[in-house]
XYZ file of N, CA, C and O in Angstrom:
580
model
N 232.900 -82.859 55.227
C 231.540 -82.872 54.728
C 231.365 -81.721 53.747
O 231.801 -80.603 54.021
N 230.735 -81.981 52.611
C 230.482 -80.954 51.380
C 229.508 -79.827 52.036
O 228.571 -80.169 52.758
N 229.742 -78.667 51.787
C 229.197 -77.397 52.611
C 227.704 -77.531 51.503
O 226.899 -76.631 51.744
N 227.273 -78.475 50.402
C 226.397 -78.258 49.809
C 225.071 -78.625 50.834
O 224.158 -77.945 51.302
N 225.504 -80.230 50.938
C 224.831 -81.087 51.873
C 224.794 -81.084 53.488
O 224.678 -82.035 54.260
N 224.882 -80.195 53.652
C 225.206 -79.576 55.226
C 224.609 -79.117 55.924
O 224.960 -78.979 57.096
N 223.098 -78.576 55.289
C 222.004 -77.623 55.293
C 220.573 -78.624 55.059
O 219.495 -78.367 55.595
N 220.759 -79.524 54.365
C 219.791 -80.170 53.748
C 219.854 -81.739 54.704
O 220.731 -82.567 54.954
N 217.921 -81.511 55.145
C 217.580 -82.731 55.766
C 217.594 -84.217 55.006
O 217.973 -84.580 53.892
N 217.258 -84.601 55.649
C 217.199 -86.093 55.170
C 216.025 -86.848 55.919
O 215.875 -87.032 57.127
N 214.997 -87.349 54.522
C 214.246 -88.050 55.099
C 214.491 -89.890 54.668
O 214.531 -90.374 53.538
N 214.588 -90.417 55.653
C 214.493 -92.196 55.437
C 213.218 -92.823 55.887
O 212.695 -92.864 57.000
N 212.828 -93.333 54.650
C 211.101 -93.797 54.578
C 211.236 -95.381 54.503
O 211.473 -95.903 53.413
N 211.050 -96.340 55.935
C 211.556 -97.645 55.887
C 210.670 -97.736 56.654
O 210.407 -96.918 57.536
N 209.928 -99.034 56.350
C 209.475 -99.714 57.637
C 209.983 -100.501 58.724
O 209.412 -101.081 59.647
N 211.355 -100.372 58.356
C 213.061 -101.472 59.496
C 213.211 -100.972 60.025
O 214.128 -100.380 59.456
N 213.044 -100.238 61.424
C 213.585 -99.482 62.348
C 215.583 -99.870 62.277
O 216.390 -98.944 62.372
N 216.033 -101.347 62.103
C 216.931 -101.362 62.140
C 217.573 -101.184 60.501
O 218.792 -101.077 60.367
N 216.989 -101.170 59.726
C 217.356 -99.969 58.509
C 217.451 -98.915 58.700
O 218.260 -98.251 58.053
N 216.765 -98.430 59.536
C 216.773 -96.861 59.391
C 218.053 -96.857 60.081
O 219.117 -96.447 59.617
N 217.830 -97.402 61.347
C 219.412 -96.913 62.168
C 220.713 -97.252 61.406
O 221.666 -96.481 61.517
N 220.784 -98.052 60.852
C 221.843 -98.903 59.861
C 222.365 -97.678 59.392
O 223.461 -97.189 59.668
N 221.201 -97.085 58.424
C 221.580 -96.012 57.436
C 221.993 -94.762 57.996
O 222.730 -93.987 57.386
N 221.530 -94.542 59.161
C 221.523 -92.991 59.972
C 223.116 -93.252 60.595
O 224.056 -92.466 60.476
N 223.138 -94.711 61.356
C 225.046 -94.692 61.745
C 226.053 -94.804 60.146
O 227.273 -94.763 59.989
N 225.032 -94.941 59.238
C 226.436 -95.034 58.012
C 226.418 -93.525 57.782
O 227.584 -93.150 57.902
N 225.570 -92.421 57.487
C 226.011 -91.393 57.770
C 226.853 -90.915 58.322
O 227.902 -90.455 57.870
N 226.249 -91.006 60.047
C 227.396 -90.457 60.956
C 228.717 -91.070 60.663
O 229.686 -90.477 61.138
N 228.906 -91.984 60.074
C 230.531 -92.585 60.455
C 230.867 -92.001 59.007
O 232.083 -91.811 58.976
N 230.513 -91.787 58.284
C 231.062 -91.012 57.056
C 230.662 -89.178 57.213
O 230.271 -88.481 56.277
N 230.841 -88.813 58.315
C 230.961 -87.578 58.441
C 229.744 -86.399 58.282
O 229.945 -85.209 58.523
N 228.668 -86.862 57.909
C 227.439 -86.307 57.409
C 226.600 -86.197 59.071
O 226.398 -87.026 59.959
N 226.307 -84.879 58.923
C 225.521 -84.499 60.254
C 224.717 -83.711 60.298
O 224.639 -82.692 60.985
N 223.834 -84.274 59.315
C 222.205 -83.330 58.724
C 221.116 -83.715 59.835
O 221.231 -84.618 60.663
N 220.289 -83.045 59.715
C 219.288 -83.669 60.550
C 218.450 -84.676 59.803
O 218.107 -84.491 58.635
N 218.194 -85.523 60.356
C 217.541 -86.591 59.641
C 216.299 -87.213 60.388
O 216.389 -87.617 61.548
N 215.045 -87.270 59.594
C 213.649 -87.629 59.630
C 213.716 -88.954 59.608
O 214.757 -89.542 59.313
N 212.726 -89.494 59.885
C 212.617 -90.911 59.683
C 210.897 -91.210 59.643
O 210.136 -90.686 60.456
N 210.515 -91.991 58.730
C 208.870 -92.254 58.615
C 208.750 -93.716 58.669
O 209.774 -94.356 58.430
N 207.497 -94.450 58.987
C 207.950 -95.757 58.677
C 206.799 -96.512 57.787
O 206.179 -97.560 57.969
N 206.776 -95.423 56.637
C 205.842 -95.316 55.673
C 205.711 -94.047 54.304
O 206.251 -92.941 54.292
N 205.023 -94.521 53.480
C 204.516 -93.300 52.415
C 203.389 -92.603 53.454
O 203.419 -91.380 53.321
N 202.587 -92.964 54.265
C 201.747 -92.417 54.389
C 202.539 -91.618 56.033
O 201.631 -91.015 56.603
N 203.125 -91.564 56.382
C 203.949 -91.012 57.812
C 205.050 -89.972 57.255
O 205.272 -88.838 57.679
N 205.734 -90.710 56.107
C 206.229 -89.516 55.230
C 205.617 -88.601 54.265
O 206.418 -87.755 53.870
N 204.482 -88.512 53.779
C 204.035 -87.198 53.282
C 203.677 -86.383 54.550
O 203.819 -85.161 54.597
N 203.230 -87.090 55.522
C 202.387 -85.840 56.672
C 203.822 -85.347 57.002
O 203.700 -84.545 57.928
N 204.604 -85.421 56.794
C 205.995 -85.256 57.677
C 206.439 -83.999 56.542
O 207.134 -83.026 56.833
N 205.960 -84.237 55.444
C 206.480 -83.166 54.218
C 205.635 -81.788 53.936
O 205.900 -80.723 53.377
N 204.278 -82.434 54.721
C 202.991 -81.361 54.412
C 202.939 -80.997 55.348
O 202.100 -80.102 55.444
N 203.857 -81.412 56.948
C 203.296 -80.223 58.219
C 202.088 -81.182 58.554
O 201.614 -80.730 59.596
N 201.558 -81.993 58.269
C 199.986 -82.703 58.552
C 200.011 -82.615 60.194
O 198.933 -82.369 60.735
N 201.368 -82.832 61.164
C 201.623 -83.388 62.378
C 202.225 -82.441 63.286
O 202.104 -81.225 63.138
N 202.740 -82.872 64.034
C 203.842 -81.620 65.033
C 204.669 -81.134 63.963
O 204.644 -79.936 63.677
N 205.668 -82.245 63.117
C 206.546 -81.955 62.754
C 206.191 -81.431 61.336
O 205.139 -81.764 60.790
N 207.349 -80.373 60.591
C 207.085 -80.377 59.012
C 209.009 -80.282 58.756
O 209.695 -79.470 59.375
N 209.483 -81.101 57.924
C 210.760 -81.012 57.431
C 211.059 -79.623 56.269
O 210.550 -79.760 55.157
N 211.538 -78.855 56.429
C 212.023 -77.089 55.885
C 212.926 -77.807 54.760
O 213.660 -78.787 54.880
N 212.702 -77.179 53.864
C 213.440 -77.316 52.445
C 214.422 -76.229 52.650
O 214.151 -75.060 52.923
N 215.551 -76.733 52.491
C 216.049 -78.115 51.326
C 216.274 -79.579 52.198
O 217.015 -79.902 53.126
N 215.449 -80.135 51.561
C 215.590 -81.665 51.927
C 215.761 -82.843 50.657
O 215.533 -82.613 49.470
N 216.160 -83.978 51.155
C 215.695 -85.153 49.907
C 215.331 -86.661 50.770
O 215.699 -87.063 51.874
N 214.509 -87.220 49.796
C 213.949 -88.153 50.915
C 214.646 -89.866 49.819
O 214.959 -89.906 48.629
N 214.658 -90.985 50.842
C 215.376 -91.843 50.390
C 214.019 -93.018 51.457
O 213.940 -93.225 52.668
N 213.117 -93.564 50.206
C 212.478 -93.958 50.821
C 212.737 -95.873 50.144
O 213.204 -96.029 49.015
N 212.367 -97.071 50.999
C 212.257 -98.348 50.829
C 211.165 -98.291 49.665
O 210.311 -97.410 49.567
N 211.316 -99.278 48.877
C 210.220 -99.695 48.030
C 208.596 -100.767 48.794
O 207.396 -100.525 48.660
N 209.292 -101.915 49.553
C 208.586 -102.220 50.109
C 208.552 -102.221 51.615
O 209.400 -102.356 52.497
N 206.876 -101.963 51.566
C 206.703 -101.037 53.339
C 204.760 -101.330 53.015
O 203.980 -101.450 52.071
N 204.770 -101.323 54.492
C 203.191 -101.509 54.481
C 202.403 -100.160 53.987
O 202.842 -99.207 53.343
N 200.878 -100.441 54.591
C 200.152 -99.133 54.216
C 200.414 -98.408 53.135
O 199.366 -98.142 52.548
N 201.385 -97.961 52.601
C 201.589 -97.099 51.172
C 203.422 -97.534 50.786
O 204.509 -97.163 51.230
N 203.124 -98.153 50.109
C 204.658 -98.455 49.460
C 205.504 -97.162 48.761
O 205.147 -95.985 48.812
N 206.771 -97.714 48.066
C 207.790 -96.830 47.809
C 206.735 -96.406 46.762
O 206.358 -95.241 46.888
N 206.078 -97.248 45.563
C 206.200 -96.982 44.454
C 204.194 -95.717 44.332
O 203.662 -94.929 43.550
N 203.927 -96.323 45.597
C 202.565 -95.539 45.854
C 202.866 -93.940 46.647
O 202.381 -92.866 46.292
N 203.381 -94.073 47.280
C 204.399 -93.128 47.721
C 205.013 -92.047 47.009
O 205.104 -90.920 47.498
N 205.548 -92.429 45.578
C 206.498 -91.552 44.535
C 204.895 -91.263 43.803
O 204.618 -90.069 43.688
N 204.347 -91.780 43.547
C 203.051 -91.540 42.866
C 202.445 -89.910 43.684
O 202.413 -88.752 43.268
N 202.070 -90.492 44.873
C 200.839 -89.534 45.043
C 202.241 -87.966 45.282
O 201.932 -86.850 44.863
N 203.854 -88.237 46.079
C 204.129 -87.395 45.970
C 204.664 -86.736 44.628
O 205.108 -85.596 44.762
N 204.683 -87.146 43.677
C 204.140 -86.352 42.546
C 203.107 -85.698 42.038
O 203.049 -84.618 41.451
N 202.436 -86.340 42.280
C 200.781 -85.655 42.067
C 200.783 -83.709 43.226
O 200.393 -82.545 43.132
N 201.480 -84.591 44.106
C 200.771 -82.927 44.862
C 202.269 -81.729 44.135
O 203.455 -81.898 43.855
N 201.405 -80.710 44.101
C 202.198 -79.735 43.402
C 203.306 -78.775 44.553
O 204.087 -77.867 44.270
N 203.048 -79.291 45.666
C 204.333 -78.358 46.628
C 205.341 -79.408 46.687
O 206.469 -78.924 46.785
N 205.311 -81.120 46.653
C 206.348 -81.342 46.890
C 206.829 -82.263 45.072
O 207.847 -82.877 44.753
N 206.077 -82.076 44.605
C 206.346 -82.735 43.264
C 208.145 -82.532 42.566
O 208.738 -83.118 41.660
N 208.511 -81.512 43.434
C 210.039 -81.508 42.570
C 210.539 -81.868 43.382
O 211.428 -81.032 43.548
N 210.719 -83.141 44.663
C 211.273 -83.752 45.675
C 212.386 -84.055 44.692
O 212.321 -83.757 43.500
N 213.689 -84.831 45.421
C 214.728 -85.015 45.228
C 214.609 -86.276 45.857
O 214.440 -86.279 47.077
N 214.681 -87.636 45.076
C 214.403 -88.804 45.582
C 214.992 -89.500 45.610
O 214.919 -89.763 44.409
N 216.357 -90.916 46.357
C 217.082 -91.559 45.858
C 216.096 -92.830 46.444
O 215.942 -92.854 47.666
N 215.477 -93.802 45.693
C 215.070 -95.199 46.041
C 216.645 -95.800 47.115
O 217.785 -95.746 46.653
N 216.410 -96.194 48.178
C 217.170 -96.772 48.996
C 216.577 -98.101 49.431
O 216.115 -98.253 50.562
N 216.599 -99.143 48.436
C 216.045 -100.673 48.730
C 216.506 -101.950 48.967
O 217.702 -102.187 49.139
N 215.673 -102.760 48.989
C 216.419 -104.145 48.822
C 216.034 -105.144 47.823
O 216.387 -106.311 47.654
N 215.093 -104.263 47.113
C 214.266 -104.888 46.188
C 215.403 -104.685 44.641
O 215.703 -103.613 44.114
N 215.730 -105.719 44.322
C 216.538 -105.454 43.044
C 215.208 -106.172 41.972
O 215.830 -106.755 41.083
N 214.069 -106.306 41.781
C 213.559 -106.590 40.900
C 212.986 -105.398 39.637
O 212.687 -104.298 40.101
N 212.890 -105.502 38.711
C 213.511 -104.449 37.634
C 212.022 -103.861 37.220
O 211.751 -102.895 36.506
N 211.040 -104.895 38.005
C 209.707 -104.003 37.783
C 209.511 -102.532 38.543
O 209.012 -101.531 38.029
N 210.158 -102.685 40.228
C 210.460 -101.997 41.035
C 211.390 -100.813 40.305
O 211.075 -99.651 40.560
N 212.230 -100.991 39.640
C 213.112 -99.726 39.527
C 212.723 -99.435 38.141
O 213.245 -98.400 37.725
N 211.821 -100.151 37.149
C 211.270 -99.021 36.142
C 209.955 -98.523 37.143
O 209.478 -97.398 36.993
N 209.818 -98.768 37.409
C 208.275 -98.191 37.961
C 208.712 -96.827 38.939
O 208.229 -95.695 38.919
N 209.731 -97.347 39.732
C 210.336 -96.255 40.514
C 210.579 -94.488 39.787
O 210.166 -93.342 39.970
N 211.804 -95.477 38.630
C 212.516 -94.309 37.876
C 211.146 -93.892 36.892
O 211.347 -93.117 35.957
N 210.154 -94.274 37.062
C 208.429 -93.726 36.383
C 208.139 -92.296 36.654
O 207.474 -91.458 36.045
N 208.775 -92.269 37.654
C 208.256 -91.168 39.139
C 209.546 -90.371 38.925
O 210.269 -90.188 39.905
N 209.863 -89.932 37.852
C 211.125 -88.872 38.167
C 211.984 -89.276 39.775
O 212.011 -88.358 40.595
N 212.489 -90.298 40.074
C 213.619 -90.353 40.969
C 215.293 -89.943 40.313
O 215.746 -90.022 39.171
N 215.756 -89.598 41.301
C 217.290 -89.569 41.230
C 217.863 -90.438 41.051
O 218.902 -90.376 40.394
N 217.412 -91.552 41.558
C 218.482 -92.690 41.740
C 217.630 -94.301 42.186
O 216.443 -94.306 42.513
N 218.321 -95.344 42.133
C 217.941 -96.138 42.714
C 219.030 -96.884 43.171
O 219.841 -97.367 42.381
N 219.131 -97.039 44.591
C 220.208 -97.969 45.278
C 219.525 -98.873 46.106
O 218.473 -98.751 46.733
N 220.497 -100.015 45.967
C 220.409 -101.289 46.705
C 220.826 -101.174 47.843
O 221.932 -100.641 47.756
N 220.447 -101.467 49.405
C 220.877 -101.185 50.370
C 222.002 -101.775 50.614
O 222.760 -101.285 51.451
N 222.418 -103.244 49.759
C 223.155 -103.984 50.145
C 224.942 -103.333 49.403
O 226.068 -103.830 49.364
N 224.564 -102.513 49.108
C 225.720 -101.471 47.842
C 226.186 -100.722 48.803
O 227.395 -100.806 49.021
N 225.025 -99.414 49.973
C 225.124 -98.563 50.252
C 226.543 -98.599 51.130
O 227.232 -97.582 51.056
N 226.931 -99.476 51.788
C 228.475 -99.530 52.497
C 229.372 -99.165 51.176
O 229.787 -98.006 51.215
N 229.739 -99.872 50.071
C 231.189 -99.887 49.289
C 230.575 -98.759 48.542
O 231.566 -98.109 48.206
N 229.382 -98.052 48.016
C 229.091 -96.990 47.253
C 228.704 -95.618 48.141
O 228.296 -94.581 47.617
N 228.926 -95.822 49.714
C 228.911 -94.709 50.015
C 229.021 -93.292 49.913
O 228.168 -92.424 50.097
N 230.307 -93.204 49.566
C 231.180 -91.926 49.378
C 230.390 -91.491 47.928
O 229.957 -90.342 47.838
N 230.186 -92.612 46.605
C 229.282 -92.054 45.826
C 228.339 -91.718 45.618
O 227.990 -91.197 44.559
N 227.431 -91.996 46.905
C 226.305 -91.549 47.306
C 226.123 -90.212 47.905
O 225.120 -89.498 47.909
N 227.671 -89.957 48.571
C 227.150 -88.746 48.965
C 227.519 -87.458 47.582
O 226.853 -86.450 47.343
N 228.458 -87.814 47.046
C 229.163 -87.137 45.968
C 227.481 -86.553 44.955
O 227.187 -85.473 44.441
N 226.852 -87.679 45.037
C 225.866 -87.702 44.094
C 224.832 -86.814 44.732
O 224.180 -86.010 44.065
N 224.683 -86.973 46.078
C 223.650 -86.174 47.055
C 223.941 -84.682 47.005
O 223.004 -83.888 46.929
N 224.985 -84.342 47.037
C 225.829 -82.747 47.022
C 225.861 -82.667 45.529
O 226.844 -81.975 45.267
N 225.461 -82.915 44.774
C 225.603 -81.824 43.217
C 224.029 -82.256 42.879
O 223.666 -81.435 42.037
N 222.861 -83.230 43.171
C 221.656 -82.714 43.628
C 221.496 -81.895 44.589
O 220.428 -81.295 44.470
N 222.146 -81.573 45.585
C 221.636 -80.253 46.657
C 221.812 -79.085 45.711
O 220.854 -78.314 45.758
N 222.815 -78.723 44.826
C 223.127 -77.610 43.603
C 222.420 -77.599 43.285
O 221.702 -76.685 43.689
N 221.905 -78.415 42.389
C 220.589 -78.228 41.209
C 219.398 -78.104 42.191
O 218.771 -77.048 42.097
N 219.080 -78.775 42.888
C 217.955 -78.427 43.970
C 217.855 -76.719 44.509
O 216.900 -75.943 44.473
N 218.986 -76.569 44.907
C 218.802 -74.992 45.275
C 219.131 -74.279 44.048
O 218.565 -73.188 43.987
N 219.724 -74.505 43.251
C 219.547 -73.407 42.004
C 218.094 -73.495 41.050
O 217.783 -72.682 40.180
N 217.359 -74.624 41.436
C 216.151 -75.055 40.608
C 215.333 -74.260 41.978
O 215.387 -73.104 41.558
N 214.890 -74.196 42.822
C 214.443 -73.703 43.824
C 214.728 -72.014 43.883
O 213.948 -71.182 44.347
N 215.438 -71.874 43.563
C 215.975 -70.027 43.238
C 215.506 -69.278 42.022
O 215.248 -68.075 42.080
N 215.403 -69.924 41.016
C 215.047 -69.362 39.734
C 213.385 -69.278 39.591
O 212.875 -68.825 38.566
């Protein structure tokens, strides 16, 4: 495991409980043993980012939220967490199933990192994490300066 990504949480914003687990055992079986959040919403994942609840997730984190989800979607979601000014420089990879191209301009609207298809995330793993560890760099060197 990259000593970048080693330190840094992980939030998964799905309304699939069996997405979430999907994604949390493809971690573990590829060696990654961050602590990892889980919301099952935009609106369960900002309180989770702002402390709103018991819990608040400690930076450095990056969150990998579904596009579609009830109550506050991916793309309402990247909105308002842009708007607020503590978490506006989030580190975001879209993790969906939505391949429609309104979804991923609208997404990549919102300053995201990335956009992946869930159905990828098995054979593009390893480039997912490659990609996750040199955003944890720029994240903590953008966070330092």
């Amino acid at each position: 495991m990259s000593a970048e990504i080693s330190d840094m949480s992980i939030l998964i914003v799905d309304d699939d409980s069996v997405a979430r687990r999907a994604i949390t055992r493809t971690f573990a079986r590829n060696g990654i043993e961050n602590e990892i959040f889980s919301a099952q919403d935009g609106i369960e994942a900002l309180e989770l980012l702002r402390g709103a609840g018991e819990k608040k997730i400690a930076w450095p984190y990056l969150v990998l939220p579904d596009i579609n989800m009830p109550r506050m979607n991916g793309i309402e979601f990247l909105k308002e967490l842009r708007s607020d000014p503590n978490l506006s420089d989030t580190v975001v990879f879209v993790l969906t199933t939505s391949d429609d191209d309104r979804d991923m301009v609208a997404a990549y609207s919102h300053q995201i990192a990335g956009y992946l298809l869930k159905t990828n995330v098995g054979p593009d793993f390893i480039n997912l994490i490659a990609t996750l560890s040199n955003f944890s760099l720029m994240v903590r060197f953008h966070k330092k300066t």
